[in-house]
Coordinates of C-alpha atoms in Angstrom, one line a residue:
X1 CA 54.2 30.4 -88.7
X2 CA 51.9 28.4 -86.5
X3 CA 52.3 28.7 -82.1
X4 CA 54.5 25.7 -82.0
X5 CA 57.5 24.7 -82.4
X6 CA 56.8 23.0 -85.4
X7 CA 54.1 23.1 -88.8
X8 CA 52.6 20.6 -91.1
X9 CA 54.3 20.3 -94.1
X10 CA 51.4 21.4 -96.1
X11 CA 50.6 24.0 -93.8
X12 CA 49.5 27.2 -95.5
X13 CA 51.5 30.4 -94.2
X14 CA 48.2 31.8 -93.8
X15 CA 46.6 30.1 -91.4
X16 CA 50.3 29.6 -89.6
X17 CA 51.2 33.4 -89.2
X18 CA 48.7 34.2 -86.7
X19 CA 50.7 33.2 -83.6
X20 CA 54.3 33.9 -82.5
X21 CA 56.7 31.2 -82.7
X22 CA 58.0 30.4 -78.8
X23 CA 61.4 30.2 -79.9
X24 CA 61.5 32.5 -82.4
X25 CA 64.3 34.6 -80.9
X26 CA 66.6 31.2 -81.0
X27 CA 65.4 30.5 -84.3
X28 CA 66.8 34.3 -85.3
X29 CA 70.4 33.5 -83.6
X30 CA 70.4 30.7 -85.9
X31 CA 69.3 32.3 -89.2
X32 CA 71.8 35.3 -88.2
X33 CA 74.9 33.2 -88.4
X34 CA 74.2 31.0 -91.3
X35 CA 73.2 34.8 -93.0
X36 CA 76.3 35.8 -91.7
X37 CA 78.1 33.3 -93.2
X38 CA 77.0 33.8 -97.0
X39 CA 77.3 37.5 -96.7
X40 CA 80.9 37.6 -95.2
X41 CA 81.9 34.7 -98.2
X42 CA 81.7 37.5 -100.7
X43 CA 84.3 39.2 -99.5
X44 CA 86.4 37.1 -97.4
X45 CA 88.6 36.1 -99.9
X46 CA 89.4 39.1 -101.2
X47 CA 92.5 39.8 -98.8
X48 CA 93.7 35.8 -99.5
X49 CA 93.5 36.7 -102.9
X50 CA 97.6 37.5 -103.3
X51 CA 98.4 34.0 -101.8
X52 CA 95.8 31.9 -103.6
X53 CA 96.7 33.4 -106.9
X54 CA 100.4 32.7 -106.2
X55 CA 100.1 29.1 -105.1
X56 CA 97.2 28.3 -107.8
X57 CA 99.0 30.1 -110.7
X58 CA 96.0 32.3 -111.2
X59 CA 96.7 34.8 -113.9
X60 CA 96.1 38.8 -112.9
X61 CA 93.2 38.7 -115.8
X62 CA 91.3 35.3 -114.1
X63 CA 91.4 36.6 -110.3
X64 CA 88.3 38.5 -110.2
X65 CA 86.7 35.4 -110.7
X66 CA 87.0 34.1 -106.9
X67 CA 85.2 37.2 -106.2
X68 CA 82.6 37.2 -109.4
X69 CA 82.3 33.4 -109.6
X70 CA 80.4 33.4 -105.9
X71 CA 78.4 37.2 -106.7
X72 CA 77.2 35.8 -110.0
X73 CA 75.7 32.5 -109.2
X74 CA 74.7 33.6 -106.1
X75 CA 72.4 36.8 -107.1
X76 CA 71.4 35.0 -110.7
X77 CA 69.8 31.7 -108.6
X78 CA 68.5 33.3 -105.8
X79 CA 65.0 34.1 -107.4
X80 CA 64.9 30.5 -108.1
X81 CA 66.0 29.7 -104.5
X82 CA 63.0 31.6 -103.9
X83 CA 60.6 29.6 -105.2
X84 CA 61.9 26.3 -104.0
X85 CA 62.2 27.7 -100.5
X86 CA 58.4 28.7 -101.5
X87 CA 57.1 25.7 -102.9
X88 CA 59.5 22.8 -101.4
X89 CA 59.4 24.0 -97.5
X90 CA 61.9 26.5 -96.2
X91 CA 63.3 24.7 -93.2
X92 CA 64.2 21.9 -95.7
X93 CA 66.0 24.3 -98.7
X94 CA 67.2 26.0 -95.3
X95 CA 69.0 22.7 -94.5
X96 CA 69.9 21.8 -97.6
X97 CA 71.5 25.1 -98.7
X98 CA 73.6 25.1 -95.3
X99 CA 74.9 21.7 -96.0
X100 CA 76.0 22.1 -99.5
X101 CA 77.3 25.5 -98.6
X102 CA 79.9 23.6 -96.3
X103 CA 80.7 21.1 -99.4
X104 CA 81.2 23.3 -101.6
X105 CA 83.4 25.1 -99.2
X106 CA 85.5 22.1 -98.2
X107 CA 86.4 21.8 -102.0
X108 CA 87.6 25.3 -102.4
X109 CA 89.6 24.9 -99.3
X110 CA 91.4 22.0 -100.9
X111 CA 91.7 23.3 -104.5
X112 CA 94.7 22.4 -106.2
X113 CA 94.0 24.5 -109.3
X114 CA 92.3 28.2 -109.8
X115 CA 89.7 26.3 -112.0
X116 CA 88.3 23.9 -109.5
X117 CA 88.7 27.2 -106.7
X118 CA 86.4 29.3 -109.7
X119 CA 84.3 25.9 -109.4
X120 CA 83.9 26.0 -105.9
X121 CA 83.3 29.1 -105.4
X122 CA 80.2 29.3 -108.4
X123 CA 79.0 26.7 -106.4
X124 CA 78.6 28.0 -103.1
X125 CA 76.7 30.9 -104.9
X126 CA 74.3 27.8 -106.3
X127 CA 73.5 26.9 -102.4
X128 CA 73.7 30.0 -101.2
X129 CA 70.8 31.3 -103.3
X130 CA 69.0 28.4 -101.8
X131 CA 70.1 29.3 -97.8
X132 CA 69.6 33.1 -98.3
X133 CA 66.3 33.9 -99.7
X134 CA 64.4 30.6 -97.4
X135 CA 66.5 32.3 -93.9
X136 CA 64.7 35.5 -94.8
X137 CA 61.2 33.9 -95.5
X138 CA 61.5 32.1 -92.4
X139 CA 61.6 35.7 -90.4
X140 CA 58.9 37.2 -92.6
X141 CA 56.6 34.7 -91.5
X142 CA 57.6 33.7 -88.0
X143 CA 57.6 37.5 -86.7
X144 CA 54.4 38.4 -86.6
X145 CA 54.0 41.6 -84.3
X146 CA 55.3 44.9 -86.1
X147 CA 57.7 46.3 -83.6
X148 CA 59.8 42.4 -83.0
X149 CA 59.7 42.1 -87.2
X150 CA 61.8 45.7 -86.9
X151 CA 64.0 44.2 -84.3
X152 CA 64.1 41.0 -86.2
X153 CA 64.9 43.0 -89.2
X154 CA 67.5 45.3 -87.4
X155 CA 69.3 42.3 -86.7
X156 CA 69.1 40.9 -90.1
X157 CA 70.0 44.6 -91.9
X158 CA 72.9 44.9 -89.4
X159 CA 74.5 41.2 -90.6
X160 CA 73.6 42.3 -94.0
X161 CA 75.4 45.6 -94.1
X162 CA 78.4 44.5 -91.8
X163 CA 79.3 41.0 -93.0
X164 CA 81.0 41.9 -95.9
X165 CA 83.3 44.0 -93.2
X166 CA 83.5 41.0 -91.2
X167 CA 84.6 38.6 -93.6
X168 CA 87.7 41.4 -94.3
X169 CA 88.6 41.3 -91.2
X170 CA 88.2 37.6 -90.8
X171 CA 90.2 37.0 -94.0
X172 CA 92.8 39.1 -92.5
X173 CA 93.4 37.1 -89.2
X174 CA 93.1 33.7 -91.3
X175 CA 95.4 34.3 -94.4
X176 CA 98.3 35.8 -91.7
X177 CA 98.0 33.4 -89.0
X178 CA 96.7 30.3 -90.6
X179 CA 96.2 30.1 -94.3
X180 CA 94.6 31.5 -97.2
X181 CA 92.6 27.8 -97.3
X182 CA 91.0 28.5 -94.1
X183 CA 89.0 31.5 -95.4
X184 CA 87.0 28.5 -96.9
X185 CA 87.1 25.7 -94.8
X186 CA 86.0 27.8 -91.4
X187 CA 82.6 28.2 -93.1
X188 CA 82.7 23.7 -92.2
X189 CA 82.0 24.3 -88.2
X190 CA 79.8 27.3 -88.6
X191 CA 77.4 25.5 -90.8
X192 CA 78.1 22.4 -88.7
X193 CA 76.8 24.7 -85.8
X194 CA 74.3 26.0 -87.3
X195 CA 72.5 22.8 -89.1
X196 CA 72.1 21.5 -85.6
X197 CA 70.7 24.0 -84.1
X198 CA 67.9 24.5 -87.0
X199 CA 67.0 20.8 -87.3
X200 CA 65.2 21.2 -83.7
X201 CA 64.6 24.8 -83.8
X202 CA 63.3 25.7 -86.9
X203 CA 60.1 25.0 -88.1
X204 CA 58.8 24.0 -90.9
X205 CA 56.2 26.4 -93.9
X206 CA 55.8 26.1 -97.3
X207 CA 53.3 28.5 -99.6
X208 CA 50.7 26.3 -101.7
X209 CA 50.7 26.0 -105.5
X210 CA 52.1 24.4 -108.2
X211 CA 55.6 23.2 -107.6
X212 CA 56.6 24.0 -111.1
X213 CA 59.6 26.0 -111.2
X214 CA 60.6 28.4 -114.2
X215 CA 64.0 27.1 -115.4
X216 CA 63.9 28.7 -118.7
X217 CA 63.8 32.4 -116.3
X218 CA 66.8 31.5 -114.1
X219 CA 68.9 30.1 -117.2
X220 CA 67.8 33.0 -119.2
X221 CA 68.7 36.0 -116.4
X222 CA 71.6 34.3 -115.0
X223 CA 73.4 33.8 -118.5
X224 CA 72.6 37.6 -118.6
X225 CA 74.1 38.7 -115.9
X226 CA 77.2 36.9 -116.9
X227 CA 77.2 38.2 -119.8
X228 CA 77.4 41.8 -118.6
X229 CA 80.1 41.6 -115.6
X230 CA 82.3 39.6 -118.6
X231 CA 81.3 42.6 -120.4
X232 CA 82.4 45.2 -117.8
X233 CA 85.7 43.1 -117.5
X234 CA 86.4 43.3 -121.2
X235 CA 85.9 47.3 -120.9
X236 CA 88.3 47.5 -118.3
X237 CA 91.2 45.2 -120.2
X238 CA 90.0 46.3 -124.2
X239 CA 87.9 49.4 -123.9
X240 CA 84.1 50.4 -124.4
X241 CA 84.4 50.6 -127.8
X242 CA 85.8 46.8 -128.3
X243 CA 84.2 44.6 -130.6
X244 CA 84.1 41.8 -127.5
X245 CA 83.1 44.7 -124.8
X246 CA 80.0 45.8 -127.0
X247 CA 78.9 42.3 -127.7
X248 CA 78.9 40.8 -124.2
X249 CA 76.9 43.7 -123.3
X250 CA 74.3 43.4 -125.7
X251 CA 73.9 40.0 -125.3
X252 CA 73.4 40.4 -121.7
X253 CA 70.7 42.7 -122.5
X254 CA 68.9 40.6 -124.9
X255 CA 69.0 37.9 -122.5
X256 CA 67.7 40.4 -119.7
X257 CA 64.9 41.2 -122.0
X258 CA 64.0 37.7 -122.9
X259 CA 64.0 36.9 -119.0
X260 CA 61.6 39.9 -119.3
X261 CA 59.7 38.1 -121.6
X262 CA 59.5 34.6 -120.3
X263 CA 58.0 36.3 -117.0
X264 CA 55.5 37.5 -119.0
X265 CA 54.1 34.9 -120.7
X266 CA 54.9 31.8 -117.9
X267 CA 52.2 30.3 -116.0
X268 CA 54.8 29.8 -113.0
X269 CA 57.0 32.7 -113.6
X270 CA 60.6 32.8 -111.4
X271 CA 59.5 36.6 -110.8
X272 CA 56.0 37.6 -110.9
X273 CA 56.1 40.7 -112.3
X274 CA 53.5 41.9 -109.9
X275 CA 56.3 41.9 -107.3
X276 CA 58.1 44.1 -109.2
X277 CA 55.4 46.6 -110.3
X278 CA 54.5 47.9 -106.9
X279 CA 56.0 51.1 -106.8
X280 CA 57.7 50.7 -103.4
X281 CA 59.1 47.6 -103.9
X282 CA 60.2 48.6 -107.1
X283 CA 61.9 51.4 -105.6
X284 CA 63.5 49.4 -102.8
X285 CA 64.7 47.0 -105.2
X286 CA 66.5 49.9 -107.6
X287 CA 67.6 51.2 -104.7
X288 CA 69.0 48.1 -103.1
X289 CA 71.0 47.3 -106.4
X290 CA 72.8 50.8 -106.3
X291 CA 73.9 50.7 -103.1
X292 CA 75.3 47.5 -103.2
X293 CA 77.2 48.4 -106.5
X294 CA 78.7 50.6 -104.6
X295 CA 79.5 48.9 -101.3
X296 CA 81.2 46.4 -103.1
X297 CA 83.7 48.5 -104.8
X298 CA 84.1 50.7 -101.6
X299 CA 85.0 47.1 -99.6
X300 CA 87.3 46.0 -102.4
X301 CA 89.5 49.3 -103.4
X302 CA 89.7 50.6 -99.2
X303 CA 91.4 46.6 -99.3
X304 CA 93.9 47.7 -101.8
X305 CA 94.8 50.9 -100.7
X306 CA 95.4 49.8 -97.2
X307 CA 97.5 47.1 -98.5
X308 CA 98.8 48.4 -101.8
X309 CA 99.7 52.0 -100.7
X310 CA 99.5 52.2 -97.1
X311 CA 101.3 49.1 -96.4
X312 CA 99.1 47.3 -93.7
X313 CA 99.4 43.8 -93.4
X314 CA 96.5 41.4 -94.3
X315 CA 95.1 41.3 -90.4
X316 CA 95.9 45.7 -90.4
X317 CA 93.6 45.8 -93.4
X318 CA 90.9 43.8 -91.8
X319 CA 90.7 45.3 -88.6
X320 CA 90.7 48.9 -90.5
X321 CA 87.5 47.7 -92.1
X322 CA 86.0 47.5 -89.1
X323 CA 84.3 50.9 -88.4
X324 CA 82.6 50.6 -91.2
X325 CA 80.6 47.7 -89.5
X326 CA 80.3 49.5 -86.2
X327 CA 78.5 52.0 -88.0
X328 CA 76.0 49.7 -89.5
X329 CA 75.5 48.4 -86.1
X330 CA 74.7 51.9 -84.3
X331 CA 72.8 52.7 -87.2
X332 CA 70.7 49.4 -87.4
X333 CA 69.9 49.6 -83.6
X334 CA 68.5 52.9 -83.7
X335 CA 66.7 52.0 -87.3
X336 CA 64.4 49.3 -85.6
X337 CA 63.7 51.9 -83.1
X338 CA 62.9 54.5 -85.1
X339 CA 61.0 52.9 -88.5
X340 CA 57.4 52.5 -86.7
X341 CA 57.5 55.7 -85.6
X342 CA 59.1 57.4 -88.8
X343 CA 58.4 55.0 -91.6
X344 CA 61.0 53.6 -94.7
X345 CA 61.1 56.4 -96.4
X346 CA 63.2 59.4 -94.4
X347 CA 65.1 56.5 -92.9
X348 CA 66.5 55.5 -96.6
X349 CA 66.9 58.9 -97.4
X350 CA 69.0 59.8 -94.7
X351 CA 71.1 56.7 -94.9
X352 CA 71.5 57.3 -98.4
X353 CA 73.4 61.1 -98.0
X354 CA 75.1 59.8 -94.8
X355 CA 76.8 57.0 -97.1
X356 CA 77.4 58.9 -99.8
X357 CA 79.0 61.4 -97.2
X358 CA 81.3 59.3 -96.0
X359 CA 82.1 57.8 -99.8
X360 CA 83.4 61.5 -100.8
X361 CA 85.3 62.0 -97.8
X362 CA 87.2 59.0 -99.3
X363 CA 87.4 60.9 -102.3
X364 CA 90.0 63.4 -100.5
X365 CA 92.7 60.5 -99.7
X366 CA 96.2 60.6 -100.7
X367 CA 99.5 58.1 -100.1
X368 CA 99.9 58.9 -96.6
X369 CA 96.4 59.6 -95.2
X370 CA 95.9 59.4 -91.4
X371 CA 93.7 56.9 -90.4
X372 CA 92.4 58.3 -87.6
X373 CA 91.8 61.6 -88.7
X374 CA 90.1 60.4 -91.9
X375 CA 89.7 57.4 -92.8
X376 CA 88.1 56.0 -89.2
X377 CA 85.3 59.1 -89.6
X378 CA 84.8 58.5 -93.1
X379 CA 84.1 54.8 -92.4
X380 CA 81.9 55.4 -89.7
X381 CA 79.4 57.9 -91.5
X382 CA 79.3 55.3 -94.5
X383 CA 78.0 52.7 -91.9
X384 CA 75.8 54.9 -90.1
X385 CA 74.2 55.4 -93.6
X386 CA 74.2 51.9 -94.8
X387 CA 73.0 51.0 -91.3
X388 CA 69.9 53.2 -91.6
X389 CA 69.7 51.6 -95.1
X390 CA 69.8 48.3 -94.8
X391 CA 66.9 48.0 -92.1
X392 CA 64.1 49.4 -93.9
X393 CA 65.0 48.3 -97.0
X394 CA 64.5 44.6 -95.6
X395 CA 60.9 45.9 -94.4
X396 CA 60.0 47.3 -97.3
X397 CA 61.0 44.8 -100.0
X398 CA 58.5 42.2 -98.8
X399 CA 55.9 45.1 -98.3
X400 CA 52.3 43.9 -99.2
X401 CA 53.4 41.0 -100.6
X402 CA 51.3 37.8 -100.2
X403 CA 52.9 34.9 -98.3
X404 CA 52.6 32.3 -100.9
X405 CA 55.3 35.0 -103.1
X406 CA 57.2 35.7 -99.9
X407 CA 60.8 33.3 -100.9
X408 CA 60.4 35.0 -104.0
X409 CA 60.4 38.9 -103.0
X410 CA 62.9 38.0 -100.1
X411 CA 65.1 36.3 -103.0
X412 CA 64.6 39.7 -105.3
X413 CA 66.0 41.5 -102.1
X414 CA 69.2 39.8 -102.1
X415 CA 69.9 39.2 -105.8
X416 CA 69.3 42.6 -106.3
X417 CA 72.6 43.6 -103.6
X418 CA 74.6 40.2 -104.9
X419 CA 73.6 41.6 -109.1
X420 CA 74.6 45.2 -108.1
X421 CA 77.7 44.3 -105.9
X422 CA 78.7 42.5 -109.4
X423 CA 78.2 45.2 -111.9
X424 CA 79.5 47.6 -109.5
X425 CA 82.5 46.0 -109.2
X426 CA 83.3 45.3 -112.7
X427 CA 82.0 48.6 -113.2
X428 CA 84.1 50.9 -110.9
X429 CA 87.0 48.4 -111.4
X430 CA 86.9 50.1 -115.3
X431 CA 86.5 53.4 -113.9
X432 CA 89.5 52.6 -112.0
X433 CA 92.3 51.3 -114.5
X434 CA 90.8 53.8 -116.8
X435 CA 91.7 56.9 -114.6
X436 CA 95.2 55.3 -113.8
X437 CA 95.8 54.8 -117.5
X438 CA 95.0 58.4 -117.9
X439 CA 96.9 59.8 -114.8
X440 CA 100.0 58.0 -116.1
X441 CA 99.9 58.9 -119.7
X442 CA 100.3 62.9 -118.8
X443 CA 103.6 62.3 -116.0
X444 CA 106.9 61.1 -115.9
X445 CA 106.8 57.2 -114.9
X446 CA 108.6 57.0 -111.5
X447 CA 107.9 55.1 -108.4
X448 CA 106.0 58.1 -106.4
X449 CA 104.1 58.6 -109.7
X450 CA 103.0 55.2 -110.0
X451 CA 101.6 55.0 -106.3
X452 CA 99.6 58.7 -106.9
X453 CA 98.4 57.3 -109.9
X454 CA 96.5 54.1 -107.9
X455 CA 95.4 57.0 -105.2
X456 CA 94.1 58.9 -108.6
X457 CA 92.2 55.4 -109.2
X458 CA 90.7 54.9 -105.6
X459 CA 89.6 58.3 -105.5
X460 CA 87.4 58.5 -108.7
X461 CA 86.6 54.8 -107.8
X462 CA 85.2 56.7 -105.0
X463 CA 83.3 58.9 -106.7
X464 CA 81.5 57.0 -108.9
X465 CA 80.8 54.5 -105.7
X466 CA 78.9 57.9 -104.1
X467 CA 77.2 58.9 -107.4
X468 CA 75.5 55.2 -107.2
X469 CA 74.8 55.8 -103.7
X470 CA 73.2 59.0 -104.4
X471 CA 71.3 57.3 -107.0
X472 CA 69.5 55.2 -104.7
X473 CA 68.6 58.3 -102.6
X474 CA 66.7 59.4 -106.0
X475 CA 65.2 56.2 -106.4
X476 CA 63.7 56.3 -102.9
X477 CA 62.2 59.7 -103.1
X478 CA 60.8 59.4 -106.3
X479 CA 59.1 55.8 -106.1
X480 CA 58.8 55.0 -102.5
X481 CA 55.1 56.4 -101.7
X482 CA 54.5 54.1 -98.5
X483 CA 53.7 55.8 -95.4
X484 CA 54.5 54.8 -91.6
X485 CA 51.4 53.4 -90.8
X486 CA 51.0 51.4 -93.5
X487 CA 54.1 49.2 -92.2
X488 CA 52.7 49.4 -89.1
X489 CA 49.9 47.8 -90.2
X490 CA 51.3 44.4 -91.2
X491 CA 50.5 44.6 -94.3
X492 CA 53.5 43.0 -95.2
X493 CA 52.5 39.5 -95.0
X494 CA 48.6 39.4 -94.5
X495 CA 47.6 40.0 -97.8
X496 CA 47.7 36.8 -99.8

């Protein structure tokens, strides 16, 4: 980004990254909260859930779709909020994403039926994956120096990591004291807040090149991804072996494949494949999609058994979510510190065991579990770990990647969390009803036996939420090759 406050629009980042923005630390408060506020959305409904289904008439079969309806949309369009943020000016799809993020959320705050909530909710994912990928372009090329990018990125990881805690807790206070609407319509004022703040603050950048955009790729990977959380669903409600699990599945996968394809052979592909190829960015996206399978489902069944089993209220349940958060906090502070002097590489590793860690300790709950005893320490280690995650995964996901592709790779970042969040969560969510089928099938059906049998479920939810975790720990030391000083050279943005 150029010295002042503002760029030509036809500025090329380029020639506009090689001084600091003067207000580039106000420009970062702003692109925190509106980050904030599509991060927490994924999960801030998901303790409003009991009320909105009841006053909606939402069946028990349709109500993962508040959840999946946002994920969906939201991680299959951002690599083609990418390239508009890219080719059509960042500060403007900035703008625009943050106002039709409030619309969309003033229509799901006034829904009178679940359809037109499923609506609204697929259609904050739409601006969303136009606000998310052009707020972290905007940091990749207005922080310039290598140890305020860390800092900038520290703060970015932390809001990654923590909001879905946040918009627990936040769900909590507003379905108990307000209403379950307002879990929607407070996201009105904060992007109210935040728009003018940008419009003077932020400037403007935009990457020359065609402005061609491929909608054959996004149609084509977004139908795909559909395709396979529906599939995931129908395992948990038919089985693996049903006739409609198998072919939503594969027809996913062939439309993955053709995405694949279309990439290929476009002149203005959605994803340049050469993103992807690098070895360290491959890794940090693989990695960045397991972990966020398995937040999700961590986030979603700790929500149940507070509530379900342990009996907190809505605002109890949020406010037990919370050291998960100050984990990622602690953790992301001392991540900015320590990545130029230690690199991506042991940071991930480390924050991949410590998150697995504290996932298995949640393994070992039962129906009366002391919080402080257990579940605060187990919470804490899983954010320390997702905080030491989360910061250089930001880094080095846009490592060595030209400026002109830098919506793009940022976009790739946060799909791949939003994709994996998704299949996690359908995933584990079969894992789930399939162990509590099991569990009750060998007992005698009583009250106590049915509450064991949902611990049974958390636990090997759990499990499987670690195993992903610990996945990603493989992916990093296998593929990530990149050593300290290379991030410390800037590479990241001085390439292109």
């Amino acid at each position: 980004m150029p010295g002042s406050s503002s760029a030509r629009p036809g500025a090329s980042d380029a020639g506009a990254s090689t001084a600091a923005h003067p207000r580039r630390w106000l420009v970062l408060a702003v692109i925190a909260v509106a980050q904030l506020m599509v991060v927490l959305d994924a999960t801030i409904v998901n303790i409003a859930l009991p009320q909105a289904q009841a006053e909606l008439g939402i069946s028990d079969a349709d109500r993962q779709w508040v959840v999946t309806a946002y994920t969906l949309t939201f991680g299959g369009l951002l690599l083609l909020g990418g390239r508009i943020a890219d080719f059509w000016g960042r500060k403007r799809t900035f703008a625009t994403g943050m106002v039709g993020f409030a619309l969309a959320s003033a229509v799901g705050g006034l829904a009178t039926t679940g359809t037109l909530l499923f609506a609204a909710r697929a259609l904050q994912g739409v601006f969303g994956a136009l606000l998310a990928p052009a707020a972290l372009a905007l940091l990749t090329v207005i922080f310039t120096e290598t140890r305020e990018r860390a800092k900038a990125f520290a703060v970015y990881g932390a809001i990654s990591g923590g909001g879905a805690a946040v918009g627990l807790v936040l769900g909590g206070v507003l379905t108990e004291y307000a209403d379950w609407r307002w879990c929607l319509l407070v996201n009105i004022p904060i992007a109210a807040v935040a728009l003018a703040a940008a419009i003077p603050l932020v400037p403007e950048s935009r990457a020359h090149g065609d402005t061609r955009y491929d909608v054959p790729g996004a149609v084509a990977v977004t139908a795909g991804l559909v395709s396979l959380v529906y599939g995931f669903t129908k395992a948990a409600e038919d089985g693996w072996d049903a006739p409609a699990t198998i072919g939503l599945i594969a027809v996913g996968v062939v439309l993955l494949a053709i995405f694949v394809v279309i990439e290929r052979r476009s002149r203005h592909p959605l994803l340049p494949l050469r993103i992807l190829l690098d070895r360290n960015r491959g890794g940090a996206y693989l990695a960045s999609t397991l972990i966020g399978a398995g937040l999700f489902g961590a986030f979603l069944f700790l929500t149940f058994y507070f509530q379900v089993v342990l009996r907190y209220t809505p605002v109890e349940a949020g406010l037990a979510s919370l050291p998960v958060t100050g984990g990622v906090l602690i953790a992301a502070g001392a991540a900015s510190q320590l990545l130029p002097r230690l690199g991506a590489k042991p940071l991930m590793l480390a924050g991949a065991a410590l998150a697995a860690g504290g996932m298995l300790l949640l393994t070992r709950i039962d129906v009366d579990t002391s919080f402080v005893s257990h579940l605060l320490p187990a919470q804490v280690v899983m954010g320390l770990g997702l905080g030491f995650t989360f910061v250089p995964l930001s880094s080095l996901a846009l490592f060595g990647v030209p400026e002109h592709d830098a919506g793009a790779a940022s976009a790739t970042l946060n799909a791949t969390q939003q994709i994996g969040g998704s299949l996690g969560t359908a995933l584990l969510n079969t894992m789930y009803t399939s162990a509590v089928t099991a569990y009750l099938a060998t007992r005698v059906p009583d009250p106590g036996t049915q509450v064991r049998a949902l611990v049974h479920g958390y636990t090997v939810a759990f499990a499987w939420g670690a195993g992903l975790i610990l996945l990603s720990g493989l992916s990093t030391l296998l593929l990530i090759k990149v050593r300290r000083h290379d991030l410390g050279s800037g590479g990241m943005t001085h390439l292109g």
